[in-house]
């Protein structure tokens, strides 16, 4: 493929590129190990590397497609669904977030982008405790058949959308 600064960055992080599959699999979690390279790709994209920029744009398009598919499942009538983008990938900055938000915003009224009210763990807690969220019908709840103590009460209330 075309010349890219990613080759040197990959060699610096993973070692000999010829042994890349073994290097990525060495820690038992290849997805996490491969994801650790995402900041390097974002930095290279910000620096103007054409290959890195294409990777980030493709990733943003794939993420937007996933978001829009989920939104269609949650609100099949196409009503605007409030959406906040959170998680580790948001830390990659504008290289990913600009094309991602552009792709999501360009999808019409299916979603309404808003600022997050918390982090992903706040959202998971809200889904677990509040059955009135718009997403509650999509949550699979497992019930124990044996008694168990109630979960500890958190110090702060969950974020509300």
XYZ file of N, CA and C in Angstrom:
483
model
N 0.817 -1.187 0.000
C 0.000 0.000 0.000
C 0.858 1.246 0.000
N 0.210 2.381 0.076
C 0.948 3.648 0.077
C 1.814 3.795 1.329
N 2.803 4.664 1.220
C 3.675 4.932 2.366
C 2.846 5.526 3.502
N 3.175 5.098 4.720
C 2.449 5.578 5.895
C 3.363 5.567 7.104
N 3.147 6.526 7.981
C 3.915 6.565 9.230
C 3.453 5.472 10.184
N 2.352 4.811 9.871
C 1.819 3.773 10.754
C 2.748 2.565 10.857
N 3.523 2.307 9.804
C 4.425 1.153 9.862
C 5.440 1.313 10.982
N 6.059 2.476 11.059
C 7.031 2.706 12.133
C 6.357 2.728 13.504
N 5.162 3.316 13.572
C 4.441 3.359 14.840
C 4.077 1.947 15.298
N 3.645 1.107 14.364
C 3.297 -0.277 14.704
C 4.532 -1.045 15.155
N 5.636 -0.836 14.477
C 6.870 -1.517 14.874
C 7.300 -1.071 16.271
N 7.124 0.214 16.573
C 7.482 0.713 17.894
C 6.615 0.129 18.997
N 5.343 -0.119 18.705
C 4.430 -0.627 19.717
C 4.419 -2.150 19.800
N 4.475 -2.799 18.639
C 4.300 -4.254 18.597
C 5.558 -5.041 18.241
N 6.597 -4.364 17.790
C 7.806 -5.073 17.370
C 7.791 -5.344 15.868
N 8.525 -6.336 15.450
C 8.682 -6.683 14.037
C 7.322 -6.872 13.360
N 7.025 -6.085 12.312
C 5.737 -6.224 11.618
C 5.475 -7.624 11.055
N 6.539 -8.367 10.775
C 6.362 -9.733 10.281
C 5.732 -10.632 11.351
N 5.869 -10.253 12.602
C 5.330 -11.047 13.706
C 4.088 -10.399 14.326
N 3.461 -9.494 13.568
C 2.324 -8.745 14.092
C 1.194 -9.627 14.618
N 0.751 -10.663 13.901
C -0.339 -11.495 14.446
C 0.007 -12.105 15.813
N 1.225 -12.570 15.958
C 1.628 -13.154 17.238
C 1.725 -12.075 18.317
N 2.198 -10.892 17.939
C 2.322 -9.797 18.905
C 0.961 -9.334 19.401
N 0.005 -9.232 18.490
C -1.318 -8.766 18.879
C -2.013 -9.803 19.754
N -1.749 -11.072 19.542
C -2.393 -12.126 20.314
C -1.686 -12.516 21.586
N -0.552 -11.948 21.873
C 0.277 -12.404 22.993
C -0.341 -12.179 24.371
N -1.178 -11.158 24.507
C -1.723 -10.834 25.831
C -3.063 -11.484 26.113
N -3.558 -12.306 25.204
C -4.812 -13.007 25.435
C -6.059 -12.221 25.067
N -5.915 -10.955 24.712
C -7.057 -10.145 24.304
C -6.660 -9.363 23.052
N -6.704 -10.031 21.895
C -6.253 -9.368 20.664
C -7.018 -8.089 20.333
N -8.314 -8.051 20.635
C -9.094 -6.844 20.335
C -8.575 -5.658 21.138
N -8.327 -5.871 22.421
C -7.805 -4.786 23.264
C -6.406 -4.372 22.819
N -5.575 -5.349 22.486
C -4.219 -5.037 22.050
C -4.249 -4.242 20.752
N -5.073 -4.664 19.800
C -5.180 -3.930 18.531
C -5.743 -2.533 18.770
N -6.723 -2.412 19.663
C -7.325 -1.106 19.962
C -6.317 -0.154 20.591
N -5.296 -0.694 21.237
C -4.289 0.176 21.842
C -3.524 0.971 20.787
N -3.655 0.572 19.535
C -2.986 1.264 18.436
C -3.829 2.429 17.907
N -5.093 2.505 18.281
C -5.987 3.552 17.770
C -5.459 4.966 18.012
N -4.902 5.287 19.185
C -4.372 6.647 19.359
C -3.248 6.978 18.371
N -2.434 5.990 18.038
C -1.368 6.219 17.046
C -1.971 6.540 15.680
N -3.023 5.810 15.322
C -3.684 6.048 14.034
C -4.287 7.450 14.022
N -4.929 7.851 15.112
C -5.523 9.193 15.192
C -4.451 10.277 15.118
N -3.333 10.074 15.802
C -2.242 11.061 15.740
C -1.706 11.173 14.320
N -1.527 10.042 13.660
C -1.029 10.066 12.281
C -2.041 10.750 11.363
N -3.316 10.504 11.571
C -4.356 11.163 10.764
C -4.311 12.670 10.985
N -4.186 13.097 12.246
C -4.100 14.532 12.548
C -2.872 15.169 11.899
N -1.808 14.369 11.745
C -0.574 14.878 11.137
C -0.632 14.839 9.610
N -1.744 14.353 9.048
C -1.907 14.371 7.597
C -1.558 13.080 6.879
N -1.315 12.001 7.613
C -1.033 10.712 6.970
C -2.292 10.243 6.235
N -2.170 10.052 4.925
C -3.321 9.721 4.085
C -3.912 8.357 4.456
N -3.083 7.385 4.725
C -3.559 6.046 5.077
C -4.291 6.086 6.416
N -3.688 6.740 7.401
C -4.323 6.845 8.719
C -5.644 7.600 8.615
N -5.682 8.657 7.835
C -6.921 9.422 7.655
C -8.026 8.562 7.062
N -7.684 7.731 6.093
C -8.678 6.841 5.479
C -9.178 5.810 6.489
N -8.284 5.288 7.305
C -8.681 4.314 8.332
C -9.669 4.955 9.307
N -9.355 6.161 9.754
C -10.211 6.837 10.725
C -11.559 7.199 10.092
N -11.555 7.686 8.860
C -12.823 7.998 8.180
C -13.675 6.745 8.018
N -13.054 5.628 7.631
C -13.795 4.369 7.488
C -14.352 3.910 8.836
N -13.561 4.050 9.890
C -14.027 3.668 11.224
C -15.208 4.539 11.643
N -15.121 5.837 11.372
C -16.222 6.742 11.710
C -17.480 6.366 10.945
N -17.345 6.034 9.668
C -18.510 5.634 8.867
C -19.122 4.344 9.407
N -18.276 3.390 9.787
C -18.787 2.125 10.341
C -19.483 2.346 11.680
N -18.896 3.178 12.539
C -19.527 3.473 13.825
C -20.862 4.189 13.625
N -20.905 5.145 12.698
C -22.151 5.860 12.424
C -23.215 4.899 11.910
N -22.825 3.973 11.052
C -23.776 2.988 10.539
C -24.347 2.133 11.670
N -23.494 1.754 12.603
C -23.936 0.970 13.753
C -24.886 1.776 14.630
N -24.543 3.031 14.896
C -25.393 3.908 15.703
C -26.762 4.058 15.052
N -26.777 4.307 13.755
C -28.044 4.524 13.057
C -28.878 3.243 12.996
N -28.212 2.094 12.880
C -28.949 0.824 12.906
C -29.579 0.607 14.279
N -28.826 0.902 15.336
C -29.368 0.769 16.689
C -30.514 1.756 16.897
N -30.363 2.983 16.415
C -31.427 3.981 16.556
C -32.687 3.520 15.834
N -32.521 2.909 14.665
C -33.670 2.393 13.930
C -34.359 1.275 14.671
N -33.613 0.510 15.411
C -34.183 -0.584 16.202
C -34.932 -0.050 17.432
N -34.371 0.987 18.037
C -34.969 1.550 19.236
C -36.215 2.370 18.896
N -36.141 3.154 17.831
C -37.278 3.986 17.421
C -37.619 3.677 15.970
N -38.307 2.571 15.715
C -38.603 2.184 14.336
C -39.408 3.223 13.566
N -40.141 4.085 14.276
C -40.918 5.114 13.586
C -40.043 6.249 13.072
N -38.764 6.228 13.426
C -37.831 7.229 12.933
C -37.825 8.517 13.734
N -38.546 8.551 14.855
C -38.550 9.743 15.700
C -37.156 10.059 16.184
N -36.851 11.321 16.446
C -35.481 11.655 16.850
C -35.130 11.057 18.212
N -34.074 10.303 18.226
C -33.592 9.655 19.437
C -32.434 10.474 19.991
N -32.499 10.904 21.261
C -31.351 11.616 21.826
C -30.146 10.687 21.859
N -29.005 11.198 21.439
C -27.808 10.365 21.337
C -26.605 11.125 21.847
N -25.851 10.484 22.712
C -24.581 11.024 23.184
C -23.511 9.981 22.874
N -22.411 10.425 22.339
C -21.302 9.527 22.011
C -20.343 9.547 23.191
N -20.091 8.350 23.774
C -19.185 8.250 24.916
C -18.246 7.071 24.700
N -17.340 6.904 25.608
C -16.446 5.760 25.565
C -15.023 6.158 25.218
N -14.173 5.166 25.220
C -12.750 5.400 25.015
C -12.394 6.009 23.676
N -13.139 5.676 22.639
C -12.804 6.204 21.319
C -12.993 7.715 21.227
N -13.836 8.281 22.081
C -14.029 9.729 22.031
C -12.733 10.465 22.372
N -11.852 9.808 23.083
C -10.566 10.399 23.425
C -9.627 10.542 22.244
N -9.993 9.960 21.105
C -9.142 10.095 19.917
C -9.230 11.488 19.318
N -10.211 12.248 19.741
C -10.304 13.643 19.324
C -10.940 13.849 17.972
N -10.683 15.009 17.390
C -11.354 15.412 16.154
C -11.127 14.473 14.971
N -10.001 13.784 14.927
C -9.742 12.890 13.796
C -10.874 11.891 13.618
N -11.443 11.415 14.712
C -12.564 10.477 14.656
C -13.895 11.182 14.883
N -13.946 12.084 15.842
C -15.231 12.645 16.245
C -15.863 13.547 15.186
N -15.078 14.281 14.434
C -15.655 15.151 13.399
C -16.341 14.328 12.313
N -15.657 13.345 11.698
C -16.385 12.567 10.685
C -17.516 11.722 11.274
N -17.375 11.281 12.520
C -18.435 10.500 13.150
C -19.679 11.357 13.373
N -19.510 12.524 13.975
C -20.670 13.379 14.217
C -21.256 13.902 12.911
N -20.422 14.153 11.906
C -20.942 14.571 10.595
C -21.808 13.477 9.987
N -21.338 12.235 10.054
C -22.091 11.113 9.472
C -23.404 10.884 10.218
N -23.370 11.010 11.528
C -24.586 10.810 12.316
C -25.560 11.969 12.066
N -25.058 13.188 12.080
C -25.911 14.360 11.872
C -26.501 14.389 10.469
N -25.752 13.880 9.501
C -26.220 13.879 8.127
C -27.266 12.821 7.845
N -27.660 12.075 8.848
C -28.618 10.985 8.654
C -30.066 11.450 8.771
N -30.298 12.735 8.875
C -31.663 13.222 8.996
C -32.085 13.295 10.449
N -33.361 13.133 10.695
C -33.896 13.347 12.034
C -33.919 12.094 12.901
N -33.270 11.037 12.483
C -33.332 9.788 13.249
C -32.708 9.929 14.635
N -31.668 10.742 14.746
C -31.022 10.963 16.046
C -30.815 12.452 16.270
N -30.726 12.806 17.530
C -30.440 14.175 17.940
C -29.209 14.114 18.830
N -28.072 14.596 18.323
C -26.826 14.553 19.091
C -26.896 15.512 20.266
N -26.422 15.029 21.394
C -26.362 15.853 22.594
C -25.097 15.501 23.380
N -24.747 16.342 24.323
C -23.573 16.089 25.162
C -23.887 14.972 26.150
N -22.896 14.123 26.446
C -23.136 13.054 27.419
C -23.403 13.624 28.809
N -24.260 12.932 29.543
C -24.564 13.322 30.920
C -23.723 12.541 31.923
N -22.889 11.661 31.418
C -22.035 10.844 32.268
C -21.167 9.968 31.382
N -20.515 9.004 31.992
C -19.683 8.090 31.222
C -20.448 6.786 30.969
N -19.865 5.849 30.222
C -20.578 4.605 29.919
C -21.030 3.826 31.156
N -20.266 3.868 32.236
C -20.692 3.160 33.448
C -21.923 3.811 34.075
N -22.025 5.138 33.974
C -23.238 5.811 34.444
C -24.442 5.320 33.640
N -24.261 5.191 32.329
C -25.348 4.702 31.477
C -25.735 3.278 31.803
N -24.755 2.429 32.036
C -25.041 1.040 32.389
C -25.801 0.969 33.716
N -25.392 1.797 34.655
C -26.080 1.827 35.953
C -27.527 2.286 35.786
N -27.728 3.315 34.980
C -29.073 3.824 34.740
C -29.947 2.748 34.104
N -29.411 2.048 33.111
C -30.176 0.967 32.473
C -30.511 -0.142 33.464
N -29.584 -0.429 34.359
C -29.817 -1.502 35.322
C -30.873 -1.133 36.358
N -30.928 0.136 36.737
C -31.793 0.535 37.840
C -33.109 1.182 37.413
N -33.155 1.781 36.241
C -34.339 2.537 35.831
C -35.011 1.851 34.644
N -36.140 1.268 34.885
C -36.858 0.555 33.826
C -37.682 1.493 32.951
N -37.610 2.793 33.185
C -38.392 3.754 32.403
C -37.577 4.416 31.298
N -36.324 4.018 31.120
C -35.532 4.626 30.048
C -36.054 4.151 28.697
N -35.796 4.914 27.633
C -36.278 4.487 26.315
C -35.657 3.159 25.862
N -34.539 2.800 26.463
C -33.827 1.596 26.055
C -34.158 0.378 26.913
N -34.982 0.557 27.930
C -35.237 -0.505 28.904
C -35.769 -1.778 28.249
N -36.570 -1.645 27.206
C -37.131 -2.842 26.571
C -36.066 -3.660 25.838
N -34.899 -3.072 25.623
C -33.820 -3.782 24.946
C -32.842 -4.433 25.919
N -33.039 -4.191 27.200
C -32.148 -4.740 28.221
C -32.634 -6.133 28.607
N -31.719 -7.083 28.608
C -32.034 -8.441 29.041
C -31.674 -8.523 30.513
N -32.649 -8.800 31.325
C -32.433 -8.881 32.770
C -32.440 -10.346 33.192
N -31.457 -10.713 33.955
C -31.336 -12.082 34.446
C -31.723 -12.075 35.910
N -32.582 -12.971 36.280
C -33.025 -13.047 37.669
C -32.440 -14.296 38.318
N -31.968 -14.107 39.516
C -31.438 -15.237 40.271
C -32.586 -16.045 40.849
N -32.365 -17.321 40.977
C -33.378 -18.168 41.609
C -33.095 -18.343 43.092
N -31.906 -17.963 43.532
C -31.581 -18.055 44.956
C -31.503 -16.641 45.538
N -31.769 -16.512 46.822
C -31.715 -15.186 47.442
C -30.294 -14.621 47.391
N -30.224 -13.339 47.292
C -28.929 -12.661 47.319
C -29.116 -11.299 47.982
N -28.064 -10.744 48.539
C -28.176 -9.445 49.203
C -28.406 -8.345 48.163
N -29.051 -7.243 48.571
C -29.250 -6.142 47.625
C -27.911 -5.494 47.279
N -27.821 -4.878 46.100
C -26.558 -4.216 45.738
C -26.307 -3.034 46.650
N -25.049 -2.642 46.814
C -24.743 -1.493 47.674
C -25.345 -0.223 47.079
N -25.723 0.688 47.951
C -26.272 1.969 47.513
C -25.145 2.890 47.141
N -25.187 3.469 45.920
C -24.089 4.351 45.512
C -24.143 5.694 46.257
N -23.032 6.372 46.276
C -22.953 7.662 46.956
C -23.628 8.771 46.165
N -23.653 8.631 44.823
C -24.250 9.672 43.989
C -25.356 9.064 43.154
N -26.394 9.847 42.857
C -27.480 9.327 42.022
C -27.031 9.175 40.582
N -27.702 8.315 39.806
C -27.314 8.124 38.407
C -27.650 9.365 37.591
N -26.912 9.546 36.490
C -27.202 10.640 35.570
C -28.537 10.373 34.891
N -29.287 11.396 34.664
C -30.597 11.257 34.007
C -30.533 11.940 32.657
N -31.139 11.309 31.670
C -31.182 11.907 30.342
C -32.349 12.849 30.232
